PDB file of C-alpha atoms in Angstrom:
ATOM      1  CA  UNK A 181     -53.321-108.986 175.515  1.00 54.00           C
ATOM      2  CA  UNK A 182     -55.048-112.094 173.580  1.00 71.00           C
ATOM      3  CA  UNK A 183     -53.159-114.804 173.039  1.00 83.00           C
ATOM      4  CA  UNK A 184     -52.583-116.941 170.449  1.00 93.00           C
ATOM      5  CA  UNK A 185     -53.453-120.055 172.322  1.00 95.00           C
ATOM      6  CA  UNK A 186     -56.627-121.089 174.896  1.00 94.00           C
ATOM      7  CA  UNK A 187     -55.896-120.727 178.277  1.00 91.00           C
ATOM      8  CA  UNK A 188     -59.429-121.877 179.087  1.00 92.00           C
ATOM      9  CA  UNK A 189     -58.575-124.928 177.068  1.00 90.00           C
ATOM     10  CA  UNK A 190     -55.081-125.003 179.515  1.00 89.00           C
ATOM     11  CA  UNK A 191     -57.399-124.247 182.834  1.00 91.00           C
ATOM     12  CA  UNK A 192     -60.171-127.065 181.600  1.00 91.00           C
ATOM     13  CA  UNK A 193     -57.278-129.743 181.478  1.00 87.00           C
ATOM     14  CA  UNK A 194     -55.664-128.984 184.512  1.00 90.00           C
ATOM     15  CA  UNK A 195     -58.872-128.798 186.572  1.00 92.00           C
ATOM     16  CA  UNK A 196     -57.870-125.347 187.736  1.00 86.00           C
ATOM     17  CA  UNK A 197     -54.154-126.148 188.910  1.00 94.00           C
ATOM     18  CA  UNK A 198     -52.300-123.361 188.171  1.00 92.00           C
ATOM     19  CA  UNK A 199     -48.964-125.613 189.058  1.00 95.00           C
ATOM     20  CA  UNK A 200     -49.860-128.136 186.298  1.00 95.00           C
ATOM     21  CA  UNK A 201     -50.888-125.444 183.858  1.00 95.00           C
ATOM     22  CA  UNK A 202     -47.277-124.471 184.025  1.00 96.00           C
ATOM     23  CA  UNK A 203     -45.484-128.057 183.821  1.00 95.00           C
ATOM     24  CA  UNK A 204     -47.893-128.734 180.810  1.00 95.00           C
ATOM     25  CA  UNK A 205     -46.745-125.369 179.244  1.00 96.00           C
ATOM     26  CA  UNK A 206     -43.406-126.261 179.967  1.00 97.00           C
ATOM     27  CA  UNK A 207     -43.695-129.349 178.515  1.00 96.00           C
ATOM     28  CA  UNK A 208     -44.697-127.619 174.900  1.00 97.00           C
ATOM     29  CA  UNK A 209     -42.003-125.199 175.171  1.00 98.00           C
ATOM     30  CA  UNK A 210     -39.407-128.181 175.772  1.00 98.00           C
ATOM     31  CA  UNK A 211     -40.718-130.748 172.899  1.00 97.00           C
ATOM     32  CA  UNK A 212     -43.145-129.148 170.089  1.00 98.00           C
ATOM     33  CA  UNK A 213     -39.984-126.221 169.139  1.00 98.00           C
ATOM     34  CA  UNK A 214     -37.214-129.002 168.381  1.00 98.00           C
ATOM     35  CA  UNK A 215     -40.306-131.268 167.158  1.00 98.00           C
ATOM     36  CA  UNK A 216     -41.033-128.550 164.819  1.00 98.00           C
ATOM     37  CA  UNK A 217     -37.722-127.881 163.268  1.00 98.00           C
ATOM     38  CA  UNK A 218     -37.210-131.496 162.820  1.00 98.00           C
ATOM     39  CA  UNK A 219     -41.296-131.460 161.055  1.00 98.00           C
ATOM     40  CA  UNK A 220     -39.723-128.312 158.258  1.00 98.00           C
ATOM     41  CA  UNK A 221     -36.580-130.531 157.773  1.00 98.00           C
ATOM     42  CA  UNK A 222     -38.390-133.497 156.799  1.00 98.00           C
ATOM     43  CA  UNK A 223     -40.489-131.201 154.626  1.00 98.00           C
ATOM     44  CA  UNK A 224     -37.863-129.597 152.948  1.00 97.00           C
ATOM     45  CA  UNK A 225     -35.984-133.122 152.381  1.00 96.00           C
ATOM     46  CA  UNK A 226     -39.457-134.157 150.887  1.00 96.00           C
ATOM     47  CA  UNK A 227     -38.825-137.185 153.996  1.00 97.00           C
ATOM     48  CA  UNK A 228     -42.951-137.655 154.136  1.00 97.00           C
ATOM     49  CA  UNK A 229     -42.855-140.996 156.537  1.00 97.00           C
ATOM     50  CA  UNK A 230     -40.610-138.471 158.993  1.00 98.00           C
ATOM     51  CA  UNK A 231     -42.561-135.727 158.570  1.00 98.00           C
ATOM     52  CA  UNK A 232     -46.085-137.749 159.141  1.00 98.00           C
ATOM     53  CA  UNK A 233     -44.662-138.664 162.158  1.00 98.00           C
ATOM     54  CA  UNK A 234     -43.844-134.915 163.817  1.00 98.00           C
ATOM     55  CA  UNK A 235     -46.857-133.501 162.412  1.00 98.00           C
ATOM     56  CA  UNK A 236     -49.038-136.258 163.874  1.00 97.00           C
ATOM     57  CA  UNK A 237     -47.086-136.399 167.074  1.00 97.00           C
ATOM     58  CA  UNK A 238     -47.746-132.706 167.691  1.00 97.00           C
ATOM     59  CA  UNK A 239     -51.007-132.614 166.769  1.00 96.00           C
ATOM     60  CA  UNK A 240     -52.648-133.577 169.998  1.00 95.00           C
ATOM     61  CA  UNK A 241     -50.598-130.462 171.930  1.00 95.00           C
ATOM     62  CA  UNK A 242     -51.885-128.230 169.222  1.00 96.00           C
ATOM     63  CA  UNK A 243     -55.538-129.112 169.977  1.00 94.00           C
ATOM     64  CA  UNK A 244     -55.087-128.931 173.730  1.00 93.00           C
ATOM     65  CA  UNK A 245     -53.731-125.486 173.345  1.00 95.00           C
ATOM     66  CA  UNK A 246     -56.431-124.610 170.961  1.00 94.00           C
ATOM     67  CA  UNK A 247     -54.069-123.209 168.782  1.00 96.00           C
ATOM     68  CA  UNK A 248     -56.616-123.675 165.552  1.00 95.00           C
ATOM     69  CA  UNK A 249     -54.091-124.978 163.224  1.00 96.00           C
ATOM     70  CA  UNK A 250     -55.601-128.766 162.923  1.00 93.00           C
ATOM     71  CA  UNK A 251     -56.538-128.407 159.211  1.00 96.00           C
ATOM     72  CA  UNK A 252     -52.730-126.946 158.696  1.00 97.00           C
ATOM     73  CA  UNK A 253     -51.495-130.322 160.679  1.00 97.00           C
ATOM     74  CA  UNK A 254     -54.104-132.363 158.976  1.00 97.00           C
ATOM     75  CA  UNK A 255     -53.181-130.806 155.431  1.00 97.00           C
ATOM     76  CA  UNK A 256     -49.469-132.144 155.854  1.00 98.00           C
ATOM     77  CA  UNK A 257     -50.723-135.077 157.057  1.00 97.00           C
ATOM     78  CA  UNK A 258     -52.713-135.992 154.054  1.00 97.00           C
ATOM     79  CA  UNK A 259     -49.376-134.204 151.657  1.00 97.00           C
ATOM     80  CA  UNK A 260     -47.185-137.434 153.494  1.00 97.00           C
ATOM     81  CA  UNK A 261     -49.660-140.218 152.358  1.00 96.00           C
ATOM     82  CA  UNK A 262     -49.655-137.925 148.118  1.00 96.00           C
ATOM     83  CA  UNK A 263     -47.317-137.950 145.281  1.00 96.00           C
ATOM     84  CA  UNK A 264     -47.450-133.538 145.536  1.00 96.00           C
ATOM     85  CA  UNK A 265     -44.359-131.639 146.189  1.00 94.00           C
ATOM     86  CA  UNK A 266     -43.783-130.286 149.317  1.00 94.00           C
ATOM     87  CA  UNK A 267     -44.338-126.552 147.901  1.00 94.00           C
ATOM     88  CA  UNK A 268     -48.277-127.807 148.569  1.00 95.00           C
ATOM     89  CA  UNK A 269     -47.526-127.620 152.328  1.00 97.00           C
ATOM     90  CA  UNK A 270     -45.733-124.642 152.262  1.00 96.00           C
ATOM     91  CA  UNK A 271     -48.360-122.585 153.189  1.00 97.00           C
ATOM     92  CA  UNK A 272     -49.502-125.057 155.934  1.00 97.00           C
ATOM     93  CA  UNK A 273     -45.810-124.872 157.520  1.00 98.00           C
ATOM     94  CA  UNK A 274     -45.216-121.191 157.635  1.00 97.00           C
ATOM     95  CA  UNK A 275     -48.896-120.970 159.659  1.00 97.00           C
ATOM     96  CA  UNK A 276     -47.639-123.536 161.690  1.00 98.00           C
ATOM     97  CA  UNK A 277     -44.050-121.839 162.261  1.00 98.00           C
ATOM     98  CA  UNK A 278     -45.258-118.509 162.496  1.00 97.00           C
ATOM     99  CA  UNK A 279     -48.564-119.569 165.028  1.00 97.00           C
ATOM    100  CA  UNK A 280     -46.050-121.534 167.297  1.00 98.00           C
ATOM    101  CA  UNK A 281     -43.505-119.233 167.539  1.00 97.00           C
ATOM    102  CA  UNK A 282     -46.057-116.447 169.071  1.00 97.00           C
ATOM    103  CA  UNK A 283     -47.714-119.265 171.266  1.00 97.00           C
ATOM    104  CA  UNK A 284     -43.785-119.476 172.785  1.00 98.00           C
ATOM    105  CA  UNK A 285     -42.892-116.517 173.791  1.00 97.00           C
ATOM    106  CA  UNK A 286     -46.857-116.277 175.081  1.00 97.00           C
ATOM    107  CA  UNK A 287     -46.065-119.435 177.369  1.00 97.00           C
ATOM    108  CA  UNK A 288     -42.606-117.982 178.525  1.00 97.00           C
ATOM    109  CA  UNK A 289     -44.821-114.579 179.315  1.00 96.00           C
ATOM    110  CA  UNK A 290     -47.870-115.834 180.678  1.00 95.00           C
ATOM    111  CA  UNK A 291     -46.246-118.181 182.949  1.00 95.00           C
ATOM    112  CA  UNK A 292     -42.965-116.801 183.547  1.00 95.00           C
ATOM    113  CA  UNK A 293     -40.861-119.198 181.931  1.00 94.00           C
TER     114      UNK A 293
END
């Protein structure tokens, strides 16, 4: 099956270790799920400073994943720091929600989580 995320992007960052590949997948499944909810909140309450901070907090874990959604991340990004409504992002946010929830139950799969 292909997966929505890079596991030679994983493999490259852990050097090979299969054990770390696991606590680093862990690690996304604990913090970028709640860190997302909290990113559509502040969205939806139009809370830009909030949501700035989520989207640029996750961005790094998105990259080392290789999920391809930095110009969705950086298009929120750049809606925080504009007078637009947040029905610009919407798009961006439902490619985010939709790509992460895949990746998750991926993770939980691949590494029997």
């Amino acid at each position: 099956m292909d997966a929505h995320y890079s596991i030679e992007s994983l493999e490259e960052i852990a050097g090979g270790d299969e054990d770390f590949m696991k606590v680093v997948a862990q690690t996304f499944l604990d913090e970028i799920p709640p860190d997302l909810a909290a990113l559509e909140e502040a969205i939806a309450n139009n809370n830009k400073d909030l949501a700035y901070q989520f989207a640029h907090k996750m961005k790094p874990n998105f990259e080392m994943f290789g999920l391809g959604l930095e110009k969705d991340i950086t298009g929120i990004e750049s809606w925080t720091k504009s007078s637009k409504s947040s029905s610009t992002v919407s798009d961006n946010i439902e490619k985010v929600v939709a790509t992460v929830s895949t990746v998750v139950e991926e993770l939980k799969r691949d590494f029997n989580l």
